[in-house]
Amino acid sequence: MYIQSTRIVTPQGCVSGILHLEQGKIVELLDVHSTVTVDLDVQDNRILPGIIDTHNHGTLGYGAMGFEGDIEKELRGYLKGLASQGVTGVLPTTDFAGFETVAKLAEEDVDGAKVLGIHSEGPYLNRVGEKGVDTGHPDIDLDALKQNVAKARGKLKLFAIAPELPKAREAIEYLTGEGVRVAFAHSNMMLEEANEAFSWGITVSTHTANVMSGIHHRNMGGLGACLLNDELYNEVICDGKHICNAMLELMFRMKRDPFNHFLMVSDCSNLSGAPVGKFRMMEGFPDVNITPDGYCLSDTGRLCGSTMPVLKGIENLVENVGIGMKYAMRI
């Protein structure tokens, strides 16, 4: 099959050409003047590389956590839905109940986005963030943690935790010893405390800037610690909702090597793609409101994940923040 476009995104930037596909894989990029018979001409629509989303809870009505029925059926629908949004590889952000099934699907050739591993955001989290209501947090149970890591059968790649919780250091050192990356998440820690926690083995910051202490000119907070550490990989939601565009620009300027140390994620829930209205997200979770601006909010005004896939983040960076496409695709 041959597909033509005037804007095919490559590491060198957008080029005009013809993609040659065999069995669903790109085998070569041909010059636009090649004499092959073009099957599809998308004209000036961009053709992007497949997206990898390392923080995604759900999409199009399907969830990767908070399961109420057939877990495998739910996850298969979720993976197929992701593919329709340009995601070809994903770390499903699931809970302990999903570990075994996600690990199973990681070993299969599924109809949808490929499972690259498991991401667990919590349950050992602390800070509730802006307009939040503190509902407490579960105590870290090291024995339970080890049992659930075993269920993942080596597929657990990223585990997010609030490092100020009792036994967090032991949990972090155990996880890193098992080859799992650990992320700084939902934390009240300030600059000095966060820097100390990073030394325990933390190498990622979860949805950087969101649900962590912010930057103040007399105290840089947890956010300052995340941005000043050049070894840390910073997840970032680029939809323009979770972080305003001016702050996104500032964050990218602060990192010495921004396009290799920011990870663009969606943080989407099963309400990604939902219209304006009030919806039930999952069992045990309060109803949320999808606003005309695309925010997903609790009744108290708290942000509850995203409704926009990574594609919208790419669009926002390119069209509104001024990041070149070839650089946006590297984040």
Coordinates of C-alpha atoms in Angstrom, one line a residue:
M1 CA 0.0 0.0 0.0
Y2 CA 1.2 3.5 -0.8
I3 CA 0.1 6.6 1.1
Q4 CA 1.0 10.1 0.0
S5 CA 1.2 13.3 2.1
T6 CA 2.9 16.7 1.9
R7 CA 3.6 16.6 5.7
I8 CA 5.1 13.3 6.8
V9 CA 6.7 13.8 10.2
T10 CA 10.2 12.4 10.4
P11 CA 13.1 13.0 12.9
Q12 CA 14.3 15.7 10.4
G13 CA 10.9 17.4 10.3
C14 CA 7.9 17.3 8.0
V15 CA 8.6 16.1 4.5
S16 CA 6.5 15.5 1.4
G17 CA 6.6 11.9 0.2
I18 CA 5.0 8.5 -0.2
L19 CA 5.0 5.9 2.5
H20 CA 5.3 2.3 1.4
L21 CA 3.5 -0.1 3.8
E22 CA 3.6 -3.9 3.8
Q23 CA 1.5 -6.0 6.2
G24 CA 0.8 -2.8 8.2
K25 CA 4.4 -1.7 8.6
I26 CA 6.3 1.1 7.0
V27 CA 9.1 -0.3 4.9
E28 CA 10.3 2.8 3.1
L29 CA 9.7 6.5 2.4
L30 CA 9.7 7.3 -1.3
D31 CA 10.2 10.6 -3.1
V32 CA 6.9 12.4 -3.9
H33 CA 7.8 12.0 -7.6
S34 CA 8.1 8.2 -7.5
T35 CA 6.1 6.4 -10.3
V36 CA 4.3 4.0 -7.9
T37 CA 0.5 3.9 -7.9
V38 CA -0.7 5.9 -4.8
D39 CA -3.6 4.1 -2.9
L40 CA -4.4 7.1 -0.6
D41 CA -3.5 10.7 -0.9
V42 CA -4.1 12.6 2.4
Q43 CA -2.8 15.8 0.8
D44 CA -1.6 18.3 3.5
N45 CA -2.8 16.2 6.5
R46 CA 0.0 15.3 8.8
I47 CA 1.1 11.6 9.1
L48 CA 2.7 11.1 12.6
P49 CA 4.6 8.2 14.1
G50 CA 2.7 6.0 16.5
I51 CA 2.2 7.5 19.9
I52 CA 3.4 5.9 23.1
D53 CA 1.4 6.9 26.2
T54 CA 2.9 5.8 29.5
H55 CA 0.2 7.3 31.7
N56 CA -3.3 6.4 30.6
H57 CA -6.3 5.2 32.7
G58 CA -8.9 4.7 30.0
T59 CA -10.6 6.0 26.9
L60 CA -13.8 6.0 24.9
G61 CA -15.8 4.5 27.8
Y62 CA -13.3 1.8 28.6
G63 CA -11.2 1.9 31.7
A64 CA -7.9 0.3 32.8
M65 CA -8.8 0.3 36.5
G66 CA -11.8 0.3 38.8
F67 CA -13.2 -2.8 37.1
E68 CA -16.8 -3.9 37.7
G69 CA -17.2 -6.7 35.1
D70 CA -15.0 -8.8 32.8
I71 CA -11.5 -7.3 33.2
E72 CA -10.1 -8.8 30.0
K73 CA -13.0 -7.7 27.9
E74 CA -12.7 -4.2 29.3
L75 CA -9.0 -4.0 28.6
R76 CA -9.3 -5.3 25.1
G77 CA -11.9 -2.6 24.3
Y78 CA -9.6 0.0 25.9
L79 CA -6.6 -1.1 23.8
K80 CA -8.6 -0.9 20.6
G81 CA -10.0 2.5 21.6
L82 CA -6.4 3.8 22.1
A83 CA -5.4 2.7 18.6
S84 CA -8.2 4.8 17.2
Q85 CA -6.5 7.8 18.8
G86 CA -3.1 7.2 17.3
V87 CA -1.6 5.3 20.3
T88 CA 0.4 2.3 19.2
G89 CA 2.1 1.5 22.6
V90 CA 0.9 2.0 26.1
L91 CA 1.6 1.4 29.8
P92 CA -2.0 0.9 31.0
T93 CA -2.3 2.8 34.3
T94 CA -4.1 0.1 36.2
D95 CA -4.7 -0.9 39.8
F96 CA -3.6 -4.1 41.6
A97 CA -6.8 -5.9 40.4
G98 CA -5.7 -5.4 36.8
F99 CA -2.0 -6.6 37.1
E100 CA -2.5 -10.2 36.1
T101 CA -4.7 -9.5 33.1
V102 CA -2.5 -6.6 31.8
A103 CA 0.5 -8.9 32.1
K104 CA -1.3 -11.5 30.1
L105 CA -2.2 -9.1 27.3
A106 CA 1.4 -7.8 27.2
E107 CA 2.4 -11.2 25.9
E108 CA -0.2 -11.2 23.1
D109 CA -0.6 -9.6 19.7
V110 CA -3.7 -7.7 20.6
D111 CA -6.1 -5.8 18.3
G112 CA -5.1 -2.3 19.4
A113 CA -2.3 -0.6 21.1
K114 CA 0.5 -2.8 22.2
V115 CA 0.9 -3.3 26.0
L116 CA 4.5 -2.3 26.8
G117 CA 4.2 -3.0 30.5
I118 CA 2.2 -1.9 33.6
H119 CA 2.0 1.5 35.3
S120 CA 0.6 1.7 38.7
E121 CA -0.3 5.2 40.0
G122 CA -0.7 4.5 43.7
P123 CA -2.5 3.4 45.7
Y124 CA 0.1 4.9 48.1
L125 CA -0.5 8.6 47.3
N126 CA -0.9 11.6 49.6
R127 CA -1.6 15.1 48.3
V128 CA -5.1 16.0 47.1
G129 CA -4.1 19.1 45.2
E130 CA -6.1 22.2 44.4
K131 CA -9.7 22.3 45.5
G132 CA -9.3 18.7 46.8
V133 CA -10.7 17.1 49.8
D134 CA -8.3 15.0 51.9
T135 CA -9.8 11.5 52.1
G136 CA -6.7 10.0 53.6
H137 CA -4.5 7.3 52.1
P138 CA -3.9 3.6 52.5
D139 CA -0.9 2.5 54.6
I140 CA 2.0 1.0 52.7
D141 CA 1.8 -2.8 53.2
L142 CA 5.2 -4.2 51.9
D143 CA 4.0 -7.8 51.9
A144 CA 0.9 -6.9 49.8
L145 CA 3.1 -4.8 47.5
K146 CA 5.4 -7.8 47.0
Q147 CA 2.5 -10.1 46.3
N148 CA 1.1 -7.8 43.7
V149 CA 4.4 -7.2 42.0
A150 CA 4.7 -11.0 41.7
K151 CA 1.3 -11.0 39.9
A152 CA 2.7 -8.6 37.3
R153 CA 5.2 -11.3 36.2
G154 CA 7.9 -8.8 35.4
K155 CA 5.7 -6.5 33.5
L156 CA 5.5 -3.7 36.1
K157 CA 7.6 -0.9 34.6
L158 CA 6.5 2.2 36.6
F159 CA 5.1 2.7 40.1
A160 CA 4.1 6.1 41.4
I161 CA 4.2 6.8 45.1
A162 CA 4.2 9.7 47.6
P163 CA 7.6 9.4 49.2
E164 CA 6.6 11.1 52.5
L165 CA 4.4 8.2 53.5
P166 CA 5.6 5.8 56.2
K167 CA 7.6 2.8 54.7
A168 CA 7.8 4.6 51.4
R169 CA 11.6 4.4 51.3
E170 CA 11.5 0.7 51.9
A171 CA 8.9 0.3 49.1
I172 CA 11.0 2.4 46.7
E173 CA 14.2 0.5 47.4
Y174 CA 12.3 -2.8 47.0
L175 CA 10.7 -1.7 43.7
T176 CA 14.0 -0.4 42.2
G177 CA 15.7 -3.6 43.3
E178 CA 13.1 -5.5 41.2
G179 CA 13.9 -3.3 38.1
V180 CA 10.8 -1.1 38.5
R181 CA 11.1 2.6 37.9
V182 CA 9.6 4.7 40.7
A183 CA 7.8 8.0 40.3
F184 CA 7.3 11.0 42.6
A185 CA 3.6 11.5 42.8
H186 CA 0.7 13.2 44.7
S187 CA 3.1 14.6 47.2
N188 CA 3.3 17.5 49.7
M189 CA 7.1 17.4 49.8
M190 CA 9.0 20.6 49.3
L191 CA 12.4 21.1 47.6
E192 CA 14.8 19.7 50.1
E193 CA 12.6 16.8 51.1
A194 CA 12.0 15.9 47.4
N195 CA 15.7 16.0 46.6
E196 CA 16.3 13.6 49.5
A197 CA 13.6 11.2 48.2
F198 CA 15.1 11.3 44.7
S199 CA 18.3 9.8 46.1
W200 CA 16.3 6.7 47.2
G201 CA 15.9 5.7 43.6
I202 CA 13.1 7.9 42.2
T203 CA 13.7 8.6 38.5
V204 CA 10.3 9.9 37.2
S205 CA 7.8 12.6 38.3
T206 CA 4.1 11.9 37.8
H207 CA 2.1 14.5 35.7
T208 CA 4.7 17.1 36.7
A209 CA 3.3 20.3 38.3
N210 CA -0.1 18.6 38.9
V211 CA -0.8 17.4 42.5
M212 CA 2.5 18.5 43.9
S213 CA 3.7 21.6 45.8
G214 CA 4.3 24.4 43.4
I215 CA 7.0 27.0 42.8
H216 CA 7.2 30.1 45.0
H217 CA 10.0 32.6 44.8
R218 CA 11.0 31.8 48.4
N219 CA 10.4 28.0 48.2
M220 CA 10.7 26.0 45.0
G221 CA 8.5 23.3 46.2
G222 CA 8.3 19.7 44.8
L223 CA 7.8 21.1 41.3
G224 CA 11.1 23.1 41.6
A225 CA 12.9 19.9 42.6
C226 CA 11.5 18.0 39.7
L227 CA 12.5 20.6 37.1
L228 CA 16.0 21.3 38.6
N229 CA 17.0 17.6 38.6
D230 CA 18.4 16.9 35.1
E231 CA 18.4 13.2 35.7
L232 CA 14.7 13.0 36.4
Y233 CA 12.2 12.2 33.6
N234 CA 9.2 14.5 33.9
E235 CA 5.7 13.3 32.8
V236 CA 3.8 16.3 31.4
I237 CA 0.2 16.7 30.4
C238 CA 0.2 19.1 27.4
D239 CA -3.5 19.6 26.8
G240 CA -3.3 23.3 27.9
K241 CA -5.8 22.5 30.7
H242 CA -3.7 20.9 33.4
I243 CA -0.9 23.3 32.9
C244 CA -1.3 26.7 31.2
N245 CA 0.7 27.2 28.0
A246 CA 2.9 29.9 29.5
M247 CA 3.9 27.5 32.3
L248 CA 4.5 24.7 29.8
E249 CA 6.9 27.0 27.9
L250 CA 8.7 27.9 31.2
M251 CA 9.0 24.2 32.1
F252 CA 10.6 23.3 28.8
R253 CA 13.0 26.2 29.1
M254 CA 14.1 25.1 32.6
K255 CA 15.3 21.6 31.6
R256 CA 18.8 21.4 30.1
D257 CA 17.7 18.6 27.7
P258 CA 13.9 19.1 27.6
F259 CA 13.1 16.9 24.6
N260 CA 14.8 13.9 26.1
H261 CA 13.6 14.3 29.7
F262 CA 9.9 15.2 29.4
L263 CA 7.4 12.5 28.7
M264 CA 4.1 13.7 27.1
V265 CA 1.2 11.7 28.7
S266 CA -2.5 12.0 28.5
D267 CA -3.6 10.9 32.0
C268 CA -6.9 10.1 30.2
S269 CA -9.7 8.3 32.0
N270 CA -12.6 6.3 30.5
L271 CA -14.3 9.6 29.9
S272 CA -11.9 10.6 27.1
G273 CA -14.1 11.6 24.2
A274 CA -17.2 12.1 26.4
P275 CA -19.5 15.0 25.5
V276 CA -20.4 17.9 27.9
G277 CA -22.4 16.6 30.9
K278 CA -22.3 14.7 34.2
F279 CA -20.9 11.2 34.3
R280 CA -20.0 8.3 36.6
M281 CA -16.3 7.5 36.2
M282 CA -16.0 4.3 38.2
E283 CA -17.3 2.5 41.2
G284 CA -16.5 4.3 44.5
F285 CA -15.6 7.5 42.7
P286 CA -17.8 10.6 42.8
D287 CA -19.6 11.7 39.6
V288 CA -17.7 14.2 37.5
N289 CA -18.6 17.0 35.1
I290 CA -17.2 17.4 31.6
T291 CA -17.2 21.1 30.9
P292 CA -17.6 22.9 27.5
D293 CA -13.8 23.7 27.7
G294 CA -13.0 20.0 28.1
Y295 CA -12.2 19.9 31.8
C296 CA -13.1 16.8 33.8
L297 CA -14.0 18.2 37.3
S298 CA -15.5 16.9 40.5
D299 CA -18.3 18.8 42.2
T300 CA -15.7 20.6 44.3
G301 CA -13.9 21.8 41.1
R302 CA -11.0 19.3 41.4
L303 CA -9.4 18.1 38.1
C304 CA -10.1 14.4 37.7
G305 CA -7.8 13.2 35.0
S306 CA -8.0 14.2 31.3
T307 CA -10.6 13.8 28.5
M308 CA -8.0 14.5 25.8
P309 CA -5.6 12.0 24.2
V310 CA -1.9 12.7 23.5
L311 CA -2.9 13.9 20.0
K312 CA -4.5 17.0 21.5
G313 CA -1.3 17.6 23.5
I314 CA 0.8 17.5 20.4
E315 CA -1.6 19.9 18.7
N316 CA -1.5 22.3 21.6
L317 CA 2.3 22.3 21.7
V318 CA 2.7 22.9 18.0
E319 CA -0.2 25.3 17.4
N320 CA -0.2 27.3 20.7
V321 CA 3.1 26.9 22.5
G322 CA 5.3 27.2 19.4
I323 CA 7.2 23.8 19.8
G324 CA 8.3 22.5 16.4
M325 CA 6.6 19.2 15.4
K326 CA 9.8 17.2 15.2
Y327 CA 10.5 18.3 18.8
A328 CA 7.0 17.7 20.0
M329 CA 7.1 14.2 18.7
R330 CA 10.2 13.5 20.8
I331 CA 8.5 14.5 24.1

